[in-house]
Coordinates of C-alpha atoms in Angstrom, one line a residue:
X1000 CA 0.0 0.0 0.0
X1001 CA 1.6 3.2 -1.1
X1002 CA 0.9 6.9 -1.3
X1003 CA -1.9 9.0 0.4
X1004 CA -4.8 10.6 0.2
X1005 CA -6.6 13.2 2.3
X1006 CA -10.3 12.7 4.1
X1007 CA -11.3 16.3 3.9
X1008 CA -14.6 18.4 4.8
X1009 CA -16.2 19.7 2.0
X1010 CA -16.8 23.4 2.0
X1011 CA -20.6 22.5 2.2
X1012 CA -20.3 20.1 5.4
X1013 CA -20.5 20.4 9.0
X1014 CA -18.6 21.5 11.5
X1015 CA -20.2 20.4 14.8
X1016 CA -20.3 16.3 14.6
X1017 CA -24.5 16.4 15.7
X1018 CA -24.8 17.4 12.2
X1019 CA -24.5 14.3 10.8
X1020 CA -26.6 12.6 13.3
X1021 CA -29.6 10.8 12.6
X1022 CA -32.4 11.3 15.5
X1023 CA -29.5 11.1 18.3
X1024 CA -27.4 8.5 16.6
X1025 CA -23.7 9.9 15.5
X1026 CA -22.8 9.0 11.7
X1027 CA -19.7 7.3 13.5
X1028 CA -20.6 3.5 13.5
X1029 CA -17.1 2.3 14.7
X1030 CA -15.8 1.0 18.2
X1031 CA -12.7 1.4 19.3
X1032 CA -10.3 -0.6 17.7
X1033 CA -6.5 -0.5 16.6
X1034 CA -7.3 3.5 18.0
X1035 CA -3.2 3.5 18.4
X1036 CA -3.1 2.9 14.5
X1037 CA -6.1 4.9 13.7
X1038 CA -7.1 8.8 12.7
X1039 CA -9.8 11.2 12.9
X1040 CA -12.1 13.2 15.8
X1041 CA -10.8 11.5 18.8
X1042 CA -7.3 11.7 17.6
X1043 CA -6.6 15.0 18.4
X1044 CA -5.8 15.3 14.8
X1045 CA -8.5 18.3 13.3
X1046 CA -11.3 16.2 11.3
X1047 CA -11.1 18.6 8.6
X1048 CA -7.0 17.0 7.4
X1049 CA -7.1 14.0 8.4
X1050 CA -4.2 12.3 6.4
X1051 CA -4.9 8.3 5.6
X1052 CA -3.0 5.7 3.1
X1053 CA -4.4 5.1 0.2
X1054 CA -7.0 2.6 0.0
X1055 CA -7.2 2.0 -3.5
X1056 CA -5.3 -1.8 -4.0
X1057 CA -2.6 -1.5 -5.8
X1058 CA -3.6 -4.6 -8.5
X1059 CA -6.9 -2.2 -9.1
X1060 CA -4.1 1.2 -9.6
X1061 CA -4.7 3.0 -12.9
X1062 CA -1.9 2.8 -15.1
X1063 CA -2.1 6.5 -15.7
X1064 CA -2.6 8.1 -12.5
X1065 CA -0.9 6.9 -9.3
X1066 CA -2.1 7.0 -6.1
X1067 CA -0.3 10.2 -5.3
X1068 CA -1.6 12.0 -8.6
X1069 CA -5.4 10.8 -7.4
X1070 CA -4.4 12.4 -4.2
X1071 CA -3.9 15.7 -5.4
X1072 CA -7.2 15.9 -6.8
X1073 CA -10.3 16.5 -4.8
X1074 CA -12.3 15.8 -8.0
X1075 CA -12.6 12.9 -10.2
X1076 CA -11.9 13.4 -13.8
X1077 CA -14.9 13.8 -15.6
X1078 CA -16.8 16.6 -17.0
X1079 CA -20.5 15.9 -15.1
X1080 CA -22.2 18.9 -17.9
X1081 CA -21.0 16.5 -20.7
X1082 CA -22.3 13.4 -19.1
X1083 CA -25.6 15.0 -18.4
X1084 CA -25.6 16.5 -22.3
X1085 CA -25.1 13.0 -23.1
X1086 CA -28.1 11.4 -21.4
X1087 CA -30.2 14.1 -22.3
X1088 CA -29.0 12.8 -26.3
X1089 CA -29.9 9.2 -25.2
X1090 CA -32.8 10.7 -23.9
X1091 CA -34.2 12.3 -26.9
X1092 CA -33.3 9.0 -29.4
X1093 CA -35.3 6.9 -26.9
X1094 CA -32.7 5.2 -24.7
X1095 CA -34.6 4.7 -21.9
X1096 CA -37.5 3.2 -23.2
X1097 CA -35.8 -0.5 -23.3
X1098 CA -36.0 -3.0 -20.7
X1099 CA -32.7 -3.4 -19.1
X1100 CA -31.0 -7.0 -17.6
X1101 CA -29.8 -5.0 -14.5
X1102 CA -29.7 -8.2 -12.8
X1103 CA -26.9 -9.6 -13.5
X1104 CA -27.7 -13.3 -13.2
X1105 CA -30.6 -15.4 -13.8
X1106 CA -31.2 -15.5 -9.8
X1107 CA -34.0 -14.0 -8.3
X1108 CA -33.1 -13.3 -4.5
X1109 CA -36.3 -11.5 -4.0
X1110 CA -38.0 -14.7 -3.7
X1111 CA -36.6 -16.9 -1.0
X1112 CA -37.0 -18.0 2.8
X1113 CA -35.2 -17.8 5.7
X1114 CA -33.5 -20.9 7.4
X1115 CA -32.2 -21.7 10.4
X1116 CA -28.1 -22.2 9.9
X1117 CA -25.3 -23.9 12.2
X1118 CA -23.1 -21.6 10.3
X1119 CA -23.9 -18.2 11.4
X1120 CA -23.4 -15.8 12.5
X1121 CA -19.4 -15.4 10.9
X1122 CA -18.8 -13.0 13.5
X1123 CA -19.6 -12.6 17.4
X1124 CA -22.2 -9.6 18.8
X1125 CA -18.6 -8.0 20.2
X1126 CA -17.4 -6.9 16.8
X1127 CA -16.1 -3.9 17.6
X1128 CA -17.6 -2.1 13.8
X1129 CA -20.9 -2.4 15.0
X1130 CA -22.7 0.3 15.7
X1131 CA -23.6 1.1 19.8
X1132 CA -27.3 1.0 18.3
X1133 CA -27.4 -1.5 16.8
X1134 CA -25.2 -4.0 19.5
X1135 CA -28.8 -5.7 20.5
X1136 CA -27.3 -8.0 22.9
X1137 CA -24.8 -5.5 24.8
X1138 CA -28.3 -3.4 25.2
X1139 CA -30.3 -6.8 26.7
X1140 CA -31.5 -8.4 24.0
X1141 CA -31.7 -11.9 25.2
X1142 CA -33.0 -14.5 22.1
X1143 CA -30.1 -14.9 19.6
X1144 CA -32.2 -17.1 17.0
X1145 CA -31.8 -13.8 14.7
X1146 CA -28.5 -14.3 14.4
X1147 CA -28.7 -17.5 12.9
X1148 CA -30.9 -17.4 9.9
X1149 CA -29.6 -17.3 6.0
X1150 CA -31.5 -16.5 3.4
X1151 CA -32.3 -19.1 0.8
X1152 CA -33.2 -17.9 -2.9
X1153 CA -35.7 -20.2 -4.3
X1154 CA -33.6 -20.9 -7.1
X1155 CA -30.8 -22.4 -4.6
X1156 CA -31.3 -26.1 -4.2
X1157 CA -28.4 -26.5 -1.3
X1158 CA -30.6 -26.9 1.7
X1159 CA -28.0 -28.3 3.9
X1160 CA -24.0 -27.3 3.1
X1161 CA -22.8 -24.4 2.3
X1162 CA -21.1 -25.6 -1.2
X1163 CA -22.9 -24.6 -4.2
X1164 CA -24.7 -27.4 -6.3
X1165 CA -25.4 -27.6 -9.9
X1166 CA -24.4 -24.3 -12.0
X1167 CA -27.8 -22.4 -12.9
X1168 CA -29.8 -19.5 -11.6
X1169 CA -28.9 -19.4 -8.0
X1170 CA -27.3 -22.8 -7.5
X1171 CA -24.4 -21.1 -9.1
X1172 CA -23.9 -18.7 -6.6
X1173 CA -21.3 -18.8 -3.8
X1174 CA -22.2 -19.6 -0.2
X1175 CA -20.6 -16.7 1.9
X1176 CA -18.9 -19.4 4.7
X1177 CA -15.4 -18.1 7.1
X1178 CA -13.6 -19.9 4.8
X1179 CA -15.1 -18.5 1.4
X1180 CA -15.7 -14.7 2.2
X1181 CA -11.8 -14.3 1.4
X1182 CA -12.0 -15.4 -1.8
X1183 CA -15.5 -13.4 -2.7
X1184 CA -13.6 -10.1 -1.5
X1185 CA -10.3 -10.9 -2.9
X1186 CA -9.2 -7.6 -4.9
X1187 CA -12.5 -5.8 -3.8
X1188 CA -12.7 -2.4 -3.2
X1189 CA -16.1 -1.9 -1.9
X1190 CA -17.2 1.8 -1.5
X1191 CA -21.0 2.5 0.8
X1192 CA -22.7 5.7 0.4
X1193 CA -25.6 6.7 1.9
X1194 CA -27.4 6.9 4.9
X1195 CA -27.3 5.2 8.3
X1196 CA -29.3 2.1 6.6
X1197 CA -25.9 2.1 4.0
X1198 CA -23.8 2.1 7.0
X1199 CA -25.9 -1.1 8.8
X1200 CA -25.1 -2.7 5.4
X1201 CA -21.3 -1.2 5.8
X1202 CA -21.2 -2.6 9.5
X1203 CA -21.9 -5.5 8.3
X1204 CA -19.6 -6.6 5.8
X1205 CA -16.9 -5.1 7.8
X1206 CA -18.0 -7.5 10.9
X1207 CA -17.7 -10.2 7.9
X1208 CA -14.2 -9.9 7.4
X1209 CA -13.5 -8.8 11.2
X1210 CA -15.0 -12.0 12.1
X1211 CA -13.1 -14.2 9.2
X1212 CA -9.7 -12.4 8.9
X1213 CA -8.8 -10.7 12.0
X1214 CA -8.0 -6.9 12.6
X1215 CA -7.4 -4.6 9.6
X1216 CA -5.3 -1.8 8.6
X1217 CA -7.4 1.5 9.6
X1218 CA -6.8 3.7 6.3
X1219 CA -9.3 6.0 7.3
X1220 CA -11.1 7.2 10.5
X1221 CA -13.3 10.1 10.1
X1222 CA -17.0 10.9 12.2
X1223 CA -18.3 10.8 8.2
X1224 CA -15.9 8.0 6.4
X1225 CA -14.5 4.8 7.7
X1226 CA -12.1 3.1 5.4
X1227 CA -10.8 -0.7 5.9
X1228 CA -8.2 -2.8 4.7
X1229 CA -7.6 -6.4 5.1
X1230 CA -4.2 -7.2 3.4
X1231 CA -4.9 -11.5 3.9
X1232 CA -7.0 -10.6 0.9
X1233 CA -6.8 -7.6 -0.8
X1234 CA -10.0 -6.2 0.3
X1235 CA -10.7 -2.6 1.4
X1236 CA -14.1 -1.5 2.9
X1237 CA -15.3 1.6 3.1
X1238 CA -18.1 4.1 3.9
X1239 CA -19.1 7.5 3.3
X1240 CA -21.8 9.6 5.1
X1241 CA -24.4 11.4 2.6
X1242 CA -28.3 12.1 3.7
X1243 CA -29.3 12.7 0.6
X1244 CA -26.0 11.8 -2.3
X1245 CA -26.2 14.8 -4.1
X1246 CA -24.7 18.6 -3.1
X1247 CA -26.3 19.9 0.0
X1248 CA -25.2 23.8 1.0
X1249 CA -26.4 24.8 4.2
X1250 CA -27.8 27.7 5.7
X1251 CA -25.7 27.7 8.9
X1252 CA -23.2 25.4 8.3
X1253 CA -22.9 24.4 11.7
X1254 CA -26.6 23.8 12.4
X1255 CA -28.6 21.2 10.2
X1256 CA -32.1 21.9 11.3
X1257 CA -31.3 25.7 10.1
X1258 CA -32.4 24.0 6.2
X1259 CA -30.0 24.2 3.0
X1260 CA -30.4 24.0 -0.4
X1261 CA -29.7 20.5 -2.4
X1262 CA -28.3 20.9 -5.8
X1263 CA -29.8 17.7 -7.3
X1264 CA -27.4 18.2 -10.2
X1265 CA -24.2 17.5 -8.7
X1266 CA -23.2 14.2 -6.7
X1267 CA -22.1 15.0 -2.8
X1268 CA -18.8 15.7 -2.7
X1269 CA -18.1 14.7 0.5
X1270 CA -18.3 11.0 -1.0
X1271 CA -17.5 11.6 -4.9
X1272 CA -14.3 13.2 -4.3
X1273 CA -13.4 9.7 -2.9
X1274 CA -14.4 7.9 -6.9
X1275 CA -11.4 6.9 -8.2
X1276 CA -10.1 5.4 -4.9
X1277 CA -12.7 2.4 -5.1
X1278 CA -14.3 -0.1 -7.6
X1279 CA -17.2 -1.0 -6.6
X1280 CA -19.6 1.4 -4.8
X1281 CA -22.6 0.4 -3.0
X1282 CA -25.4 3.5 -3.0
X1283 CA -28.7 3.7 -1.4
X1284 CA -31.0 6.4 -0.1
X1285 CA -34.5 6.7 1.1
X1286 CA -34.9 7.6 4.8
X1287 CA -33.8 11.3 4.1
X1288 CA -36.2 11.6 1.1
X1289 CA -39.6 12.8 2.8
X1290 CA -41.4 15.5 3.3
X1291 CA -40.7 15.7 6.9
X1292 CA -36.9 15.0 6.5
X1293 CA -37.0 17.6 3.7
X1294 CA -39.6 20.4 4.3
X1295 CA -39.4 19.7 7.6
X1296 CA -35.8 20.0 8.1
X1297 CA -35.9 23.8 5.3
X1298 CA -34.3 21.9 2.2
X1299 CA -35.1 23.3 -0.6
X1300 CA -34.1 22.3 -4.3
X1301 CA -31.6 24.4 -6.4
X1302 CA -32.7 25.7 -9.8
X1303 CA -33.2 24.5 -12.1
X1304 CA -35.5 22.0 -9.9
X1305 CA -36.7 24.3 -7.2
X1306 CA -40.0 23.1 -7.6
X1307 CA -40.2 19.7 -8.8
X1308 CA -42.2 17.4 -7.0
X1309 CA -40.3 15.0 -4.0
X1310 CA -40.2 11.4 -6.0
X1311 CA -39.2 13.8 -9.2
X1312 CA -36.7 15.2 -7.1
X1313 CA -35.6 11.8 -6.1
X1314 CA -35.1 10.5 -9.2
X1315 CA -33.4 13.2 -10.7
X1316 CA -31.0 13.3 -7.9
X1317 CA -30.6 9.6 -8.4
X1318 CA -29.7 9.9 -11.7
X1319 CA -26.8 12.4 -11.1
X1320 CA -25.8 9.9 -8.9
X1321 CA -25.3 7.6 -11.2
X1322 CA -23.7 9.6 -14.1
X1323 CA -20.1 9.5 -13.7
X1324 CA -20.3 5.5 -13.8
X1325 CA -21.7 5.6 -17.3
X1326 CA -18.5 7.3 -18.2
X1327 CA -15.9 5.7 -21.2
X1328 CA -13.2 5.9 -17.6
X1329 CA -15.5 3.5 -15.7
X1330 CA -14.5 0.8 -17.2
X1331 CA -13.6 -1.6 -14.3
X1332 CA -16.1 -0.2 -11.8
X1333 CA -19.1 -1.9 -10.0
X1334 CA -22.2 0.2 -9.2
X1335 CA -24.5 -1.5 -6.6
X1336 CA -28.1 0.4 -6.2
X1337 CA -29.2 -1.2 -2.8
X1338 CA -33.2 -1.3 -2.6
X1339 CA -34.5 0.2 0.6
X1340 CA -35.5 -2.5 3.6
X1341 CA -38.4 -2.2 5.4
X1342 CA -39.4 -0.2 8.4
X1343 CA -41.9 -2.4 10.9
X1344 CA -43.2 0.1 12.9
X1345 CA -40.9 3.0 13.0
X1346 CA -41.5 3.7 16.9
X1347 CA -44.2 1.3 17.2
X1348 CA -43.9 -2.2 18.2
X1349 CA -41.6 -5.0 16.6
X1350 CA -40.6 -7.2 18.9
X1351 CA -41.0 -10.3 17.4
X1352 CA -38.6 -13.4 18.4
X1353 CA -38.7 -15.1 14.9
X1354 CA -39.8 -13.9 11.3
X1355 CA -43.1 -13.2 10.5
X1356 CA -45.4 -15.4 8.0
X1357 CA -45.3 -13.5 4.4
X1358 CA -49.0 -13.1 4.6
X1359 CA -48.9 -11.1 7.8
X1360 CA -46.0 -9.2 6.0
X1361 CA -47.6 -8.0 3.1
X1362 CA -50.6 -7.0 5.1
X1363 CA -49.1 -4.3 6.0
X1364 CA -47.8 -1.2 3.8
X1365 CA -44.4 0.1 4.0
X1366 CA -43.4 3.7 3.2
X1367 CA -40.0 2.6 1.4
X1368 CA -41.8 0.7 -1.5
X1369 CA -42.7 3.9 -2.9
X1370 CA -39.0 4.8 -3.5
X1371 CA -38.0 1.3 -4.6
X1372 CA -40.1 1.4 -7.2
X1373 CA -38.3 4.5 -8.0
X1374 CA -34.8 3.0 -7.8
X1375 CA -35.9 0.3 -9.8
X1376 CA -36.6 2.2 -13.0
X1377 CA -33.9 4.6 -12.2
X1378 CA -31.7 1.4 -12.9
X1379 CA -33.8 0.1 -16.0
X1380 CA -32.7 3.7 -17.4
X1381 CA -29.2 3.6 -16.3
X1382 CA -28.6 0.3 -18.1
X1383 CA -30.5 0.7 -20.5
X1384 CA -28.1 3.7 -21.2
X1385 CA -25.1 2.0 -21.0
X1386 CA -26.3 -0.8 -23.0
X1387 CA -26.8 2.0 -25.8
X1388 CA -23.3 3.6 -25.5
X1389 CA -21.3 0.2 -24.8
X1390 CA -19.6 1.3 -21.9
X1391 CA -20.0 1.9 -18.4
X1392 CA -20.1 0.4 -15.1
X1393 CA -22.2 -2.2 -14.8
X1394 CA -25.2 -2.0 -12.1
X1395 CA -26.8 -4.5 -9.9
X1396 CA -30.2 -3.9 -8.3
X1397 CA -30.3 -5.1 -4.8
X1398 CA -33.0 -6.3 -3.2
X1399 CA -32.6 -6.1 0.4
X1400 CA -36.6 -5.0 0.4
X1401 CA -37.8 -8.4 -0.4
X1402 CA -35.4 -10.2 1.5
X1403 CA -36.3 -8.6 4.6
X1404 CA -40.0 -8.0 4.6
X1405 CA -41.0 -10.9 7.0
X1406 CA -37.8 -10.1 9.5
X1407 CA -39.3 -8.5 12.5
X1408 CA -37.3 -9.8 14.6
X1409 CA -34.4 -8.4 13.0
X1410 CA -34.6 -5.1 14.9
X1411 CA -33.4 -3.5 17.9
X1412 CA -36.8 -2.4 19.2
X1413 CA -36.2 -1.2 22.4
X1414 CA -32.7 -2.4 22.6
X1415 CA -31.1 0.8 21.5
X1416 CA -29.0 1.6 24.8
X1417 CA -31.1 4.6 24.7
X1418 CA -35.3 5.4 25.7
X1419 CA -35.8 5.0 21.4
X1420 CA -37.5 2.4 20.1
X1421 CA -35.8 1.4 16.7
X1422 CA -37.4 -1.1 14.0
X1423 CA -35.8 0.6 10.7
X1424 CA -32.1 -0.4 11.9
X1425 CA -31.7 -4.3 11.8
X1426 CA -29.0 -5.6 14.7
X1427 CA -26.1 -7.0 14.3
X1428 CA -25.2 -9.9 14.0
X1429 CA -28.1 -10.4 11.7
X1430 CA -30.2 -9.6 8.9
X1431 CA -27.6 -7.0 7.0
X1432 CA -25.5 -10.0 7.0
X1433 CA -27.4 -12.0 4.3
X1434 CA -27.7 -9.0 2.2
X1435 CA -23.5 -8.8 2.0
X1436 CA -24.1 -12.5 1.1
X1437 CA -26.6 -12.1 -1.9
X1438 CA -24.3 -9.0 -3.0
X1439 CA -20.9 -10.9 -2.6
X1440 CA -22.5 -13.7 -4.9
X1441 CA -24.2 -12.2 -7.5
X1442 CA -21.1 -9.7 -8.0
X1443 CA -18.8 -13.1 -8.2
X1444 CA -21.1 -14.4 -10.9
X1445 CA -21.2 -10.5 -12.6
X1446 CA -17.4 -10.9 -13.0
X1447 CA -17.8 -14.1 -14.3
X1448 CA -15.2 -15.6 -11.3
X1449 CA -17.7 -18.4 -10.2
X1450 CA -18.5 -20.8 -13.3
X1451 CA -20.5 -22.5 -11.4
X1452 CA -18.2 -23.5 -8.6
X1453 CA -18.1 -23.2 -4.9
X1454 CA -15.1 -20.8 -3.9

């Protein structure tokens, strides 16, 4: 690992860490751990330079730009006006009217059932990544049965082993086992943005390889960015803070609930200044898209969208999002677009011991279908874009929706450490676990690595 880079605070970001808190939870999922080795607010180093090595691998390195010259830069390469000319092109010919494969592989994970397994959880409630909220047991949560589950895809015929059977739909993919997840990060550079959901599913993967190959090397530590490397297999985790992924300028930049003004044009900074320094990148967003979390908090929309619509906002900001990676220079690059799970009960009752039965799932209606929906054809676009350019990142539609909707029991409830009752969060060890697992596999059979074969 050679060179540097530098975590910095975008001109637009906060200078009092209970900015980017999310109702009395700090952005900051990290215990301590290797602090001697580590950076950042507790440091006594200012958060604003906080000097890390690189964590781009040096197999993935450009062979143009090394990882001092991408240091240098607080800006990625591209010209964003010319991208957006370029859609608005593919636009006007018709691009988007296609349907798009954005599923990779002919397995459907949506449709599945959770099983009780000897081999989880691959990593102990103690994990020190996990975030204090989300550490159910430390806060008195007694049953562990949540902890044990995987998720089956219909299409997966292994009921017993964790070795893959015949090649096909999802009998192809991987099992993630201690002794596979290795192999299934080997050379990955995996990059989550988004909210505090993004960072369970950060928490996770990072408690994956915690759990399976010891300690890593802390290449960043930051209240907004956490960066991971595990050396035993060339894998580097990381995960960058952004409510809403696109530009936000605030009024006072030191209160939040003062308002701002989102500039649905232009991807956050904070985390896209960081887009050459990873391979794949893992986006999400949802809980930060509502009318309370956006009228109610004084955002408003910069022209010329100052008075679009919320979902129309959405998706436009969604789409900038996603821009750079249909770029000619993203060749090489993963982009995963992670559904939003479900919320049982936001501050209502959800503490179930066990899954519930589908039917009782889907009597209910959940506020974060509305904006899958909307991430779904945002991704039928985007690939149906690159499909008409021939070139760009390729993009996976995650969904951790489906997979979730009967795990009830998969949340804190009142086992926060704190008087809140939380059942959007899922704990850990747990549910945020199996959606590493479908995203691990059905990358491994994007690249074309399995063949049909256990790793």
């Amino acid at each position: 690992m050679s060179g540097t880079i530098i975590i910095e605070q975008p001109e637009a970001a906060i200078g009092a860490i209970e900015i980017y808190m999310e109702d009395g939870m700090h952005a900051d999922g990290r215990s301590a751990v290797a602090s001697s080795r580590s950076v950042g607010a507790d440091s006594g180093v200012s958060p604003s330079t906080v000097a890390t090595t690189s964590p781009h691998p040096p197999a993935a390195a450009s062979a143009s730009a090394s990882a001092e010259s991408r240091a240098s830069s607080n800006s990625p390469a591209l010209d964003i006006s010319a991208l957006a000319a370029a859609e608005a092109s593919d636009n006007a010919a018709g691009a988007t009217s296609g349907q798009a494969g954005y599923v990779a592989t002919k397995c459907d994970i949506s449709d599945g059932m959770w099983e009780a397994n000897d081999n989880r959880p691959l990593y102990s409630s103690e994990c020190p990544f996990i975030h204090r909220a989300t550490q159910c047991e430390a806060h008195g949560r007694v049953d562990t049965r949540y902890q044990n589950l995987r998720w089956r895809p219909t299409g997966d015929n292994a009921t017993a082993g964790d070795s893959a059977t015949a090649p096909g739909g999802c009998d192809a993919m991987p099992r993630l086992t201690a002794t596979s997840a290795c192999e299934l990060m080997r050379n990955r550079n995996v990059a989550y943005v988004g909210d505090s959901i993004v960072r369970n599913h950060f928490n996770s993967l990072a408690c994956i390889m915690y759990g399976t190959q010891g300690e890593p090397e802390v290449l960043g530590s930051h209240p907004y960015a956490q960066v991971y490397h595990w050396a035993s297999c060339n894998a580097t985790v990381a995960f960058y803070w952004s409510h809403y992924l696109v530009n936000l300028t605030l009024i006072d930049e030191h209160v939040f609930n003062t308002g701002g003004e989102l500039d649905l044009e232009s991807p956050d900074a904070w985390w896209f200044s960081h887009y050459n320094e990873h391979d794949t990148f893992v986006i999400s967003a949802g809980q930060w898209w509502s009318t309370q979390r956006i009228q109610g908090k004084n955002m408003h929309f910069a022209a010329p969208h100052a008075d679009a619509p919320l979902f129309e906002a959405y998706q436009t900001a969604l789409f900038s999002v996603l821009r750079p990676f249909t770029a000619v220079n993203s060749t090489g690059k993963q982009v995963v677009l992670a559904l939003v799970p479900p919320t049982h009960g936001f501050h209502g009752s959800c503490s179930a011991t066990q899954p519930v039965t589908e039917e009782e799932a889907r009597a209910k209606d959940y506020p974060e279908a509305k904006y899958n929906v909307l991430l779904a054809d945002v991704a039928r676009r985007y690939e149906a874009q690159r499909a008409k350019r021939g070139h760009g990142a390729p993009l996976l539609l995650l969904d951790t929706f489906g997979m979730s909707l009967t795990r009830w029991d998969g949340h804190p409830g009142t086992n926060t450490g704190g008087s809140n009752i939380d059942c959007g969060h899922y704990c850990l060890p747990g549910v945020p676990d199996a959606w590493n697992e479908m995203m691990l596999g059905l990358l491994w059979l994007q690249d074309g690595r399995g063949g049909g074969q256990a790793v």
